[in-house]
Amino acid sequence: MAGAGVKILNKRIRSVGNTQKITKAMKMVAASKLQRSQGKMLAARPYSHKLTELMQQLAGKADISDPLFEVRPVKRRLFIVITSDKGLCGSYNVNVIKLAQKAVDESIAEGVETEIYAIGRKVAKHFRKREYKVFEAHEEFGGSVTSDEGRMVGNNAVDAFLAGTFDEVKVIYSSFVSTMTQRPVDVPLLPIAPEAPEAAEGEEAAGPDYIWEPSQEAMFAVLLPLYLRNRVFMTLAEAFTSEHAARMTSMSAATQNAGEMIEALTLQRNRERQAAITSELLDIVGGANAL
């Protein structure tokens, strides 16, 4: 019996060891993807901040109107929800889908016709299974985004808003705070409502006075689509960076737990083996005394 117990424990130790190798490899892959994704996101931030500053200056100083700034009574709302295509990333998908489910249900309860623009296989599967209206779905991004993909998502949202298909577009995704912390957020995308630029010490609240060439209106027409596409791209980049961080953290914890389990099973196996040896010795001694 004891020998059989040792064999079973050896089998379990090998099984957990194989799982540990897999989780360790996944952790290393996630760490590599995180470094690449975070680098892309951080490299794009200065451009994004300057573009936002210019848009705030134009929207705040120029007498300019655009359909993308038009605030309409909300009768139809679109939620762009970003999750991963794959699992094994801890509570990343669960937290985003939980927030999205709450927001969608509240929107429907308000009497607003609501649809979901699903980015990621997990969110698409979740809302399709529950028979919610899915406006469009992308399940092939694979945890990374290109400028073309960001432009495609942005154009789809803009076209639907301008056509009057939706009166409001919001984005739900996981904001990247740090490698250990990702926070699901619900932010408006359309209509665009640029905030006033924050005043730096010694500056007026309106910010520096720019000279626009050829004109503010011409610059606005060029910068507006760039600004919107950049917002969508940065949102996708941040969401996928959060995904890789969550997966790396999850696989790191799984690898550590597997190591602790192997230690516990090894200790139990050694005790079983020691008990078996002790039992055999007692049998031998007992047999010798009987002779």
C-alpha angles and dihedrals in degrees: 000000000000091000090052090051091053091051091051091049091049089052091050092048091053091047094051090044091055090049090050091055090053095048091046091052091048090050091054092048091048091049090053092048091046092054091049095044094044091049091053091048095048092046091055096048099083090052090046093049093048092046090050091049092052092048091051090051093050096044092045100045107027126075091233130145129189134175090241089066093050112120110209133179104275110243098142125032132188123205117201103204120190123200135144128278092225136043133225092089101113117239094338097110095034093056095048094045091046091055091044093049091052093047093047093048091049091049092051090046088056089059094252117141102238134195135177128231099202120205108182133035094252097059093040091054092045097055096037090054090054091046098242118156109269110198094190138338136207114194100163106070092100098203097306136084135206128201089253092055091047089050091050094053092044093049092049091053093045094047091051091048095047091046089056092243088127131020095200136024123198132180126219116192143132112275115217110236099157140326090277098038131058120168125201111228138183112214133171119246105172136066090038114235108180113203121230111265114258115251116243120214109286094013132103118253090249092062128223120343110246128200107224122210128225089359142308091253093053092047091048092054090053099040099045097070090041090051094050095046090048092052091052093045093049091048092052092044092051093047093051092045087055089050093055092045091051092048093048091050092046094049091045090055091045091051091050092048091050090053091051091048091051090052092050093047092047090052091049091048092051090051091050091049092048091049090050092050092047091050092051092049091051090050091051093048091046091051092049092051090050090057 
